[in-house]
PDB file of C-alpha atoms and ligand atoms in Angstrom:
ATOM      1  CA  MET A  19       8.292   7.573 -17.042  1.00  0.00           C
ATOM      2  CA  ALA A  20       9.090   9.497 -13.846  1.00  0.00           C
ATOM      3  CA  GLU A  21       6.882  12.467 -13.031  1.00  0.00           C
ATOM      4  CA  PRO A  22       9.179  15.494 -12.699  1.00  0.00           C
ATOM      5  CA  ASP A  23       7.547  16.888  -9.550  1.00  0.00           C
ATOM      6  CA  CYS A  24       6.893  13.585  -7.786  1.00  0.00           C
ATOM      7  CA  ILE A  25       8.935  13.075  -4.621  1.00  0.00           C
ATOM      8  CA  PHE A  26       8.527   9.300  -4.687  1.00  0.00           C
ATOM      9  CA  CYS A  27       9.751   9.148  -8.322  1.00  0.00           C
ATOM     10  CA  LYS A  28      12.784  11.112  -7.098  1.00  0.00           C
ATOM     11  CA  ILE A  29      13.269   8.663  -4.216  1.00  0.00           C
ATOM     12  CA  VAL A  30      13.061   5.707  -6.644  1.00  0.00           C
ATOM     13  CA  GLU A  31      15.658   7.389  -8.874  1.00  0.00           C
ATOM     14  CA  GLY A  32      17.918   8.113  -5.885  1.00  0.00           C
ATOM     15  CA  LYS A  33      17.631  11.886  -6.391  1.00  0.00           C
ATOM     16  CA  ILE A  34      16.157  12.193  -2.883  1.00  0.00           C
ATOM     17  CA  PRO A  35      17.831   9.979  -0.263  1.00  0.00           C
ATOM     18  CA  SER A  36      15.843   7.292   1.515  1.00  0.00           C
ATOM     19  CA  ARG A  37      16.484   4.364   3.838  1.00  0.00           C
ATOM     20  CA  LYS A  38      15.951   1.391   1.538  1.00  0.00           C
ATOM     21  CA  VAL A  39      14.103  -1.688   2.775  1.00  0.00           C
ATOM     22  CA  TYR A  40      13.833  -3.600  -0.512  1.00  0.00           C
ATOM     23  CA  GLU A  41      14.274  -3.161  -4.242  1.00  0.00           C
ATOM     24  CA  ASP A  42      13.671  -5.174  -7.395  1.00  0.00           C
ATOM     25  CA  ASP A  43      12.999  -4.287 -11.039  1.00  0.00           C
ATOM     26  CA  ASP A  44       9.445  -3.112 -10.361  1.00  0.00           C
ATOM     27  CA  LEU A  45       9.214  -2.213  -6.662  1.00  0.00           C
ATOM     28  CA  TYR A  46      11.015  -0.058  -4.122  1.00  0.00           C
ATOM     29  CA  ALA A  47      10.424  -0.036  -0.358  1.00  0.00           C
ATOM     30  CA  PHE A  48      11.796   2.496   2.126  1.00  0.00           C
ATOM     31  CA  HIS A  49      11.274   3.691   5.688  1.00  0.00           C
ATOM     32  CA  ASP A  50       8.700   6.433   6.169  1.00  0.00           C
ATOM     33  CA  ILE A  51      10.345   9.709   7.167  1.00  0.00           C
ATOM     34  CA  ALA A  52       7.725  10.323   9.899  1.00  0.00           C
ATOM     35  CA  PRO A  53       6.878   6.872  11.286  1.00  0.00           C
ATOM     36  CA  TRP A  54       3.605   6.281  13.144  1.00  0.00           C
ATOM     37  CA  ALA A  55       4.751   2.949  14.522  1.00  0.00           C
ATOM     38  CA  PRO A  56       8.048   1.273  15.524  1.00  0.00           C
ATOM     39  CA  VAL A  57       8.081  -0.306  12.043  1.00  0.00           C
ATOM     40  CA  HIS A  58       6.728   1.920   9.251  1.00  0.00           C
ATOM     41  CA  PHE A  59       7.829   1.553   5.674  1.00  0.00           C
ATOM     42  CA  LEU A  60       6.302   2.236   2.267  1.00  0.00           C
ATOM     43  CA  ILE A  61       6.227  -0.035  -0.783  1.00  0.00           C
ATOM     44  CA  VAL A  62       5.920   1.778  -4.122  1.00  0.00           C
ATOM     45  CA  PRO A  63       5.867   0.709  -7.747  1.00  0.00           C
ATOM     46  CA  LYS A  64       8.905   2.191  -9.500  1.00  0.00           C
ATOM     47  CA  ARG A  65       6.738   3.330 -12.400  1.00  0.00           C
ATOM     48  CA  HIS A  66       4.638   6.335 -11.452  1.00  0.00           C
ATOM     49  CA  ILE A  67       0.999   5.506 -10.735  1.00  0.00           C
ATOM     50  CA  ALA A  68      -0.804   8.438  -9.104  1.00  0.00           C
ATOM     51  CA  SER A  69      -3.065   6.496  -6.759  1.00  0.00           C
ATOM     52  CA  MET A  70      -4.992   3.326  -6.159  1.00  0.00           C
ATOM     53  CA  ALA A  71      -7.864   4.961  -8.058  1.00  0.00           C
ATOM     54  CA  HIS A  72      -5.728   4.711 -11.205  1.00  0.00           C
ATOM     55  CA  LEU A  73      -5.364   0.929 -11.141  1.00  0.00           C
ATOM     56  CA  THR A  74      -6.529  -1.139 -14.100  1.00  0.00           C
ATOM     57  CA  PRO A  75      -6.441  -4.901 -14.727  1.00  0.00           C
ATOM     58  CA  GLU A  76      -2.925  -4.575 -16.138  1.00  0.00           C
ATOM     59  CA  HIS A  77      -1.747  -3.748 -12.598  1.00  0.00           C
ATOM     60  CA  GLU A  78      -3.078  -6.960 -11.033  1.00  0.00           C
ATOM     61  CA  SER A  79       0.226  -8.798 -10.889  1.00  0.00           C
ATOM     62  CA  LEU A  80       2.130  -5.725  -9.679  1.00  0.00           C
ATOM     63  CA  MET A  81      -0.345  -5.180  -6.829  1.00  0.00           C
ATOM     64  CA  GLY A  82      -0.327  -8.885  -6.051  1.00  0.00           C
ATOM     65  CA  ARG A  83       3.450  -8.733  -5.715  1.00  0.00           C
ATOM     66  CA  ILE A  84       3.219  -5.751  -3.336  1.00  0.00           C
ATOM     67  CA  MET A  85       0.668  -7.510  -1.150  1.00  0.00           C
ATOM     68  CA  THR A  86       2.685 -10.713  -0.928  1.00  0.00           C
ATOM     69  CA  LEU A  87       5.937  -8.817  -0.329  1.00  0.00           C
ATOM     70  CA  ALA A  88       4.424  -6.846   2.590  1.00  0.00           C
ATOM     71  CA  PRO A  89       4.298  -9.723   5.135  1.00  0.00           C
ATOM     72  CA  ARG A  90       7.811 -10.862   4.265  1.00  0.00           C
ATOM     73  CA  LEU A  91       9.314  -7.377   4.674  1.00  0.00           C
ATOM     74  CA  ALA A  92       7.230  -6.761   7.814  1.00  0.00           C
ATOM     75  CA  LEU A  93       8.867  -9.753   9.523  1.00  0.00           C
ATOM     76  CA  GLU A  94      12.314  -8.762   8.256  1.00  0.00           C
ATOM     77  CA  GLN A  95      11.850  -5.255   9.640  1.00  0.00           C
ATOM     78  CA  GLY A  96      10.919  -6.467  13.114  1.00  0.00           C
ATOM     79  CA  CYS A  97       7.161  -6.936  13.178  1.00  0.00           C
ATOM     80  CA  GLY A  98       6.122  -9.802  15.410  1.00  0.00           C
ATOM     81  CA  ALA A  99       4.775 -13.027  13.969  1.00  0.00           C
ATOM     82  CA  TYR A 100       1.034 -13.541  13.472  1.00  0.00           C
ATOM     83  CA  PRO A 101      -1.190 -13.732  15.481  1.00  0.00           C
ATOM     84  CA  GLU A 102       0.458 -12.021  18.494  1.00  0.00           C
ATOM     85  CA  GLY A 103       2.434  -9.655  16.309  1.00  0.00           C
ATOM     86  CA  GLY A 104       1.215  -8.659  12.881  1.00  0.00           C
ATOM     87  CA  PHE A 105       1.102  -5.417  10.945  1.00  0.00           C
ATOM     88  CA  ARG A 106      -1.262  -2.896   9.360  1.00  0.00           C
ATOM     89  CA  VAL A 107      -1.447  -2.117   5.637  1.00  0.00           C
ATOM     90  CA  VAL A 108      -2.894   1.244   4.563  1.00  0.00           C
ATOM     91  CA  VAL A 109      -3.313   2.800   1.126  1.00  0.00           C
ATOM     92  CA  ASN A 110      -4.546   6.387   1.425  1.00  0.00           C
ATOM     93  CA  THR A 111      -6.296   7.362  -1.800  1.00  0.00           C
ATOM     94  CA  GLY A 112      -7.377  10.849  -2.834  1.00  0.00           C
ATOM     95  CA  LYS A 113      -8.045  13.918  -0.714  1.00  0.00           C
ATOM     96  CA  GLU A 114     -10.803  12.398   1.382  1.00  0.00           C
ATOM     97  CA  GLY A 115      -8.712   9.256   1.698  1.00  0.00           C
ATOM     98  CA  GLY A 116      -5.911  11.276   3.269  1.00  0.00           C
ATOM     99  CA  GLN A 117      -3.413  10.889   0.415  1.00  0.00           C
ATOM    100  CA  GLU A 118      -0.623  13.473   0.525  1.00  0.00           C
ATOM    101  CA  VAL A 119       1.893  12.054  -1.924  1.00  0.00           C
ATOM    102  CA  HIS A 120       0.354  11.277  -5.309  1.00  0.00           C
ATOM    103  CA  HIS A 121       2.498   8.285  -6.226  1.00  0.00           C
ATOM    104  CA  LEU A 122       0.813   5.038  -5.184  1.00  0.00           C
ATOM    105  CA  HIS A 123       2.309   3.729  -1.947  1.00  0.00           C
ATOM    106  CA  VAL A 124       1.375   1.002   0.488  1.00  0.00           C
ATOM    107  CA  HIS A 125       2.094   1.801   4.149  1.00  0.00           C
ATOM    108  CA  VAL A 126       3.173  -1.178   6.254  1.00  0.00           C
ATOM    109  CA  MET A 127       3.167  -0.503  10.006  1.00  0.00           C
ATOM    110  CA  GLY A 128       3.806  -2.713  12.983  1.00  0.00           C
ATOM    111  CA  GLY A 129       5.787  -3.337  16.144  1.00  0.00           C
ATOM    112  CA  PRO A 130       4.921  -3.108  19.819  1.00  0.00           C
ATOM    113  CA  ARG A 131       2.121  -0.767  20.891  1.00  0.00           C
ATOM    114  CA  PRO A 132       1.414   2.041  21.615  1.00  0.00           C
ATOM    115  CA  TRP A 133       1.888   3.680  18.231  1.00  0.00           C
ATOM    116  CA  LEU A 134       1.991   7.401  17.546  1.00  0.00           C
ATOM    117  CA  LYS A 135      -1.143   7.080  15.355  1.00  0.00           C
ATOM    118  CA  GLY A 136      -3.559   4.360  14.362  1.00  0.00           C
TER     119      GLY A 136
HETATM  120  P1  5GP B  23       0.076   9.578   2.441  1.00  0.00           P
HETATM  121  O1  5GP B  23      -0.614  10.487   3.385  1.00  0.00           O
HETATM  122  O2  5GP B  23       0.237  10.183   1.066  1.00  0.00           O
HETATM  123  O3  5GP B  23      -0.494   8.204   2.425  1.00  0.00           O
HETATM  124  O4  5GP B  23       1.515   9.364   3.075  1.00  0.00           O
HETATM  125  C1  5GP B  23       2.697   9.871   2.577  1.00  0.00           C
HETATM  126  C2  5GP B  23       3.774   9.381   3.510  1.00  0.00           C
HETATM  127  O5  5GP B  23       5.027   9.672   2.933  1.00  0.00           O
HETATM  128  C3  5GP B  23       3.764  10.043   4.898  1.00  0.00           C
HETATM  129  O6  5GP B  23       3.649   9.033   5.895  1.00  0.00           O
HETATM  130  C4  5GP B  23       5.089  10.779   4.953  1.00  0.00           C
HETATM  131  O7  5GP B  23       5.692  10.747   6.237  1.00  0.00           O
HETATM  132  C5  5GP B  23       5.927  10.061   3.925  1.00  0.00           C
HETATM  133  N1  5GP B  23       6.896  10.919   3.265  1.00  0.00           N
HETATM  134  C6  5GP B  23       6.665  12.134   2.707  1.00  0.00           C
HETATM  135  N2  5GP B  23       7.786  12.634   2.178  1.00  0.00           N
HETATM  136  C7  5GP B  23       8.755  11.702   2.384  1.00  0.00           C
HETATM  137  C8  5GP B  23      10.155  11.658   2.066  1.00  0.00           C
HETATM  138  O8  5GP B  23      10.730  12.567   1.464  1.00  0.00           O
HETATM  139  N3  5GP B  23      10.825  10.545   2.462  1.00  0.00           N
HETATM  140  C9  5GP B  23      10.230   9.516   3.116  1.00  0.00           C
HETATM  141  N4  5GP B  23      10.978   8.469   3.454  1.00  0.00           N
HETATM  142  N5  5GP B  23       8.911   9.532   3.443  1.00  0.00           N
HETATM  143  C10 5GP B  23       8.194  10.616   3.074  1.00  0.00           C
HETATM  144 ZN1   ZN B  24       5.942   9.307  -8.953  1.00  0.00          ZN
END
């Protein structure tokens, strides 16, 4: 199931250390190693999916769970409440989309401005 050369598969398996934000049977969330914002974590499916371009209808509930988990974890991690606070969700996809790690991941960023990027 895990791709041997995938760093996020290794993080999910605990072979590379990470600062865990959340975990359940299907999802793992952890702090980005190079945060752009005061809060910056990634939510990944535990099963390797290379990118958002690889999604099919069978992934609908998994992606729905990620998108409904994001606001809950954002608040828990210190993002302010909507509308004064809030957060940004980014899914870089493919080379032109700026994707560097080819295991689907949803960036969740927030916290007081200014941010390093974005
Ligand atoms: P992408 O450009 O693929 O959307 O973003 C990949 C993200 O993964 C980057 O923000 C980068 O800082 C983060 N990242 C890359 N390697 C590691 C790692 O080993 N540990 C953690 N926690 N984050 C990583
Ligand atoms: Zn992977």
